[in-house]
C-alpha positions as semicolon CSV with decimal commas, in nm:
position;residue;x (nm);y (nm);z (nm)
1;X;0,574;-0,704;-1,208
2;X;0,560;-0,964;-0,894
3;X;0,873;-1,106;-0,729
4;X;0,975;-1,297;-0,490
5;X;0,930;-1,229;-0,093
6;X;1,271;-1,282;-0,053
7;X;1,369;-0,943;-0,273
8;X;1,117;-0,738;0,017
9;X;1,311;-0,982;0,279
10;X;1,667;-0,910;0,214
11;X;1,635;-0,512;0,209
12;X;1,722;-0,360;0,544
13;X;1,365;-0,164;0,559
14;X;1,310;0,001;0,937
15;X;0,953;-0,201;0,836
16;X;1,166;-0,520;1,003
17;X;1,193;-0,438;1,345
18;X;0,828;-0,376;1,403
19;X;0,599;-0,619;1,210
20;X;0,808;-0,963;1,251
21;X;0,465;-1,103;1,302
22;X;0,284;-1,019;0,968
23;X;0,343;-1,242;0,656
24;X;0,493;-1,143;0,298
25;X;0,186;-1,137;0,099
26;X;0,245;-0,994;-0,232
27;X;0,565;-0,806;-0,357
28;X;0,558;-0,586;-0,701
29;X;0,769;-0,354;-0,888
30;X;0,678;-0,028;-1,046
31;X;0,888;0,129;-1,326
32;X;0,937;0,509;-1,288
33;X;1,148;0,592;-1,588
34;X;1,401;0,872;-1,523
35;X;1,334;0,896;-1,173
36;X;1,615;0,972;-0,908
37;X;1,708;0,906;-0,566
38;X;1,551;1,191;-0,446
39;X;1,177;1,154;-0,596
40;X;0,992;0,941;-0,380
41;X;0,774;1,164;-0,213
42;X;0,710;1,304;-0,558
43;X;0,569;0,946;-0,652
44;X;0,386;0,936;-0,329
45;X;0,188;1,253;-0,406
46;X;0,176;1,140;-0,736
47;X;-0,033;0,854;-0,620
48;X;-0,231;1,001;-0,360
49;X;-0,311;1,312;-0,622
50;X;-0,423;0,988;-0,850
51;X;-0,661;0,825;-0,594
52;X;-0,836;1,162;-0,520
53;X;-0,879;1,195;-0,857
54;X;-1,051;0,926;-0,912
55;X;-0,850;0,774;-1,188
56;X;-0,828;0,377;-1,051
57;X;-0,881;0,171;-1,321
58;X;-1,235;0,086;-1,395
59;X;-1,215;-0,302;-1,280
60;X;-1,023;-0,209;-1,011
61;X;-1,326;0,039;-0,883
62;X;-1,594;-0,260;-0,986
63;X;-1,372;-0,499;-0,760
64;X;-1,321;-0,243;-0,474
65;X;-1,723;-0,115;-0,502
66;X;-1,803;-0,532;-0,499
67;X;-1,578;-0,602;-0,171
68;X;-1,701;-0,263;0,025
69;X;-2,028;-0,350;-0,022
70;X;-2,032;-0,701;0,060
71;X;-1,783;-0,612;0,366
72;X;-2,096;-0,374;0,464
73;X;-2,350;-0,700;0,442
74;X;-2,130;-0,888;0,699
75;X;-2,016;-0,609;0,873
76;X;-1,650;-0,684;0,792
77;X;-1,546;-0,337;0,763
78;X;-1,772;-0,156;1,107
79;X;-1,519;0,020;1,324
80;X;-1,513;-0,215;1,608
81;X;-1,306;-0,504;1,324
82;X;-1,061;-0,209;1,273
83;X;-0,727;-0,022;1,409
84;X;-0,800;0,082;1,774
85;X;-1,022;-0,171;1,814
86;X;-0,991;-0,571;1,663
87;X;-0,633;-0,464;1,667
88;X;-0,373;-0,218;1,798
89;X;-0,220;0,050;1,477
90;X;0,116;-0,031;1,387
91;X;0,195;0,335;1,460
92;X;0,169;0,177;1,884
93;X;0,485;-0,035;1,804
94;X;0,694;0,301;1,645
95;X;0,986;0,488;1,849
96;X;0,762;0,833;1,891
97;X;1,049;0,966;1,668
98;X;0,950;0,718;1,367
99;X;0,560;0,761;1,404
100;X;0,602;1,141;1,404
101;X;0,733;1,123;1,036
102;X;0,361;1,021;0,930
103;X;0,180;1,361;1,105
104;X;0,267;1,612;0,787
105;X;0,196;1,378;0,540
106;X;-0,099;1,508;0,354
107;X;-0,447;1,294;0,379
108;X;-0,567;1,042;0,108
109;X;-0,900;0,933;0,072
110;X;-0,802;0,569;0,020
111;X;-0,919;0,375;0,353
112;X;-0,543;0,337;0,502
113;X;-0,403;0,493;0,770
114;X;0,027;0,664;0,767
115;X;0,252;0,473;0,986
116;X;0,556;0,615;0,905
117;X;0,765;0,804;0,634
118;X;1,072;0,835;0,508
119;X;1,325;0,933;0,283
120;X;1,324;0,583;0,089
121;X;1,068;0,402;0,323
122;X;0,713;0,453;0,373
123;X;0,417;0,231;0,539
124;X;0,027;0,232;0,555
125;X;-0,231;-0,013;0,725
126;X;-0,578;-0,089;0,699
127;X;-0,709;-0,344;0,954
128;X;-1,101;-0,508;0,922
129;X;-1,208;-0,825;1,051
130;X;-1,093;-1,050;0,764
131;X;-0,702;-0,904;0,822
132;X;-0,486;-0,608;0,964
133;X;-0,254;-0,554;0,676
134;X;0,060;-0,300;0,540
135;X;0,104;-0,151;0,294
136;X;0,449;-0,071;0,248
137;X;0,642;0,145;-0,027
138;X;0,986;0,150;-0,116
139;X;1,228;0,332;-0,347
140;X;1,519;0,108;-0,504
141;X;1,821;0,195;-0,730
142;X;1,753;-0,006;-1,092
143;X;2,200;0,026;-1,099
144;X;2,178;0,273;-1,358
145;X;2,121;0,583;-1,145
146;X;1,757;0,562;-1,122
147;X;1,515;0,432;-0,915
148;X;1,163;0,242;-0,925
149;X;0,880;0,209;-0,694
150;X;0,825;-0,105;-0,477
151;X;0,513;-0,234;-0,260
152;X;0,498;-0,497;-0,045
153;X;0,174;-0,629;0,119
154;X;0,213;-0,764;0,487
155;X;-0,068;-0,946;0,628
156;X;-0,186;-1,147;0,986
157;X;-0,496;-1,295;0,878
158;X;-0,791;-1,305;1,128
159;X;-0,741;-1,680;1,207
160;X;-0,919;-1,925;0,989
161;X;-1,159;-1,709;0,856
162;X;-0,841;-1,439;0,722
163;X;-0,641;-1,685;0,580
164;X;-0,949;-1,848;0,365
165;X;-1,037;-1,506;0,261
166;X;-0,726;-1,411;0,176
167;X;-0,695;-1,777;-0,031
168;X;-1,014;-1,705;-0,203
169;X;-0,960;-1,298;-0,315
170;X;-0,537;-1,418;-0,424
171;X;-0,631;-1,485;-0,802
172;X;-0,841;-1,118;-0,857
173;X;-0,564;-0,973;-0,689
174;X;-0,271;-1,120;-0,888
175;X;-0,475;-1,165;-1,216
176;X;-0,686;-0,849;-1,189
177;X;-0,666;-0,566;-0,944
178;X;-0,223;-0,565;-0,929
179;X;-0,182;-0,573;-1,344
180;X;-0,448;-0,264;-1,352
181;X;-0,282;-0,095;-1,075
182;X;0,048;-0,105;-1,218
183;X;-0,089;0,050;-1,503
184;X;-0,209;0,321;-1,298
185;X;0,063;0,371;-1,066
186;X;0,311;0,397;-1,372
187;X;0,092;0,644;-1,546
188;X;0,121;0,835;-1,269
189;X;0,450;0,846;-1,263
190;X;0,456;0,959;-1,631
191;X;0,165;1,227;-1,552
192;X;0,317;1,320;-1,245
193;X;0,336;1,713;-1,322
194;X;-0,003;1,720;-1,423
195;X;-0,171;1,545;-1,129
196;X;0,029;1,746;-0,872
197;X;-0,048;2,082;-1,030
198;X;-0,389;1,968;-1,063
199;X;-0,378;1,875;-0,645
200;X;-0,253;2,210;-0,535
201;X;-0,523;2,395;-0,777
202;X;-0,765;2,175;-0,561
């Protein structure tokens, strides 16, 4: 479900103090049905275990397959648009203490990079030459004792050309890709034993 910017906005996320500069893009909630303060990571391999998988929804893979390869056409995606490059990683910006939380998380094959992680708190970024964007993932009480997932997307646009992409791909994203990957994420959730034993076995 997508709320408000203000609901990302009025949390006291570490996120904050080191991108004041990106924009609220998109903010949705996940349910996670029975889960506790204390399962977060478990989502979070959940999710990666998911994306390794393979399991994205089939539009979702169409509309990801569609963008890489026109982002290969126009170059959008070659190394030199991307973190270390175009722009500095977010990571740069960290305390060493906070950017040292990402070095034991495990690898995804997803094209974003760890900033940080924590207990309730965690970030990713992906930069190309359309936009250097976050992705970041929170864990919030629903008042009843459990908790449900959270991601926010920060962006900074690449000038003109950013923002009119970003204009242009906002009704996939918010009609398409985010419905069918709220699908998926919750299914996770729900499959979660399954997908982790199956990542271990790997």
């Amino acid at each position: 479900m997508r709320i408000p910017a203000t609901a990302h906005l009025a949390q006291p996320w570490r996120i904050h103090e080191f991108a004041p500069d990106f924009r609220v893009e998109d903010v949705w909630t996940f349910r996670t049905p029975g889960a506790g303060p204390d399962d977060f990571p478990v989502m979070l391999a959940a999710l990666r275990t998911a994306y390794d998988a393979g399991g994205q929804p089939a539009v979702v893979r169409f509309m990801l397959a569609l963008r890489w390869k026109i982002g290969a056409l126009f170059g959008w995606d070659a190394p030199r648009t991307g973190l270390g490059h175009r722009v500095a990683s977010l990571r740069d910006r960290l305390p060493r203490e906070l950017a040292q939380t990402a070095d034991g998380v495990p690898p995804c094959t997803d094209p974003f990079t760890e900033v940080y992680f924590l207990d309730r708190e965690a970030a990713r970024e992906l930069a190309n030459k359309t936009v250097h964007t976050i992705m970041h993932l929170s864990w919030l009480p629903n008042g009843d004792g459990t908790y449900h997932l959270r991601c926010t997307a920060l962006v900074k646009p690449n000038g003109l050309f950013g923002r009119l992409y970003m204009a242009a791909i906002a009704p996939f994203r918010h009609l398409i890709v985010y419905p069918a990957l709220t699908r998926q994420w919750e299914r996770a959730w729900r499959d979660r034993a399954r997908l982790l034993s199956w990542g271990e076995a790997r």
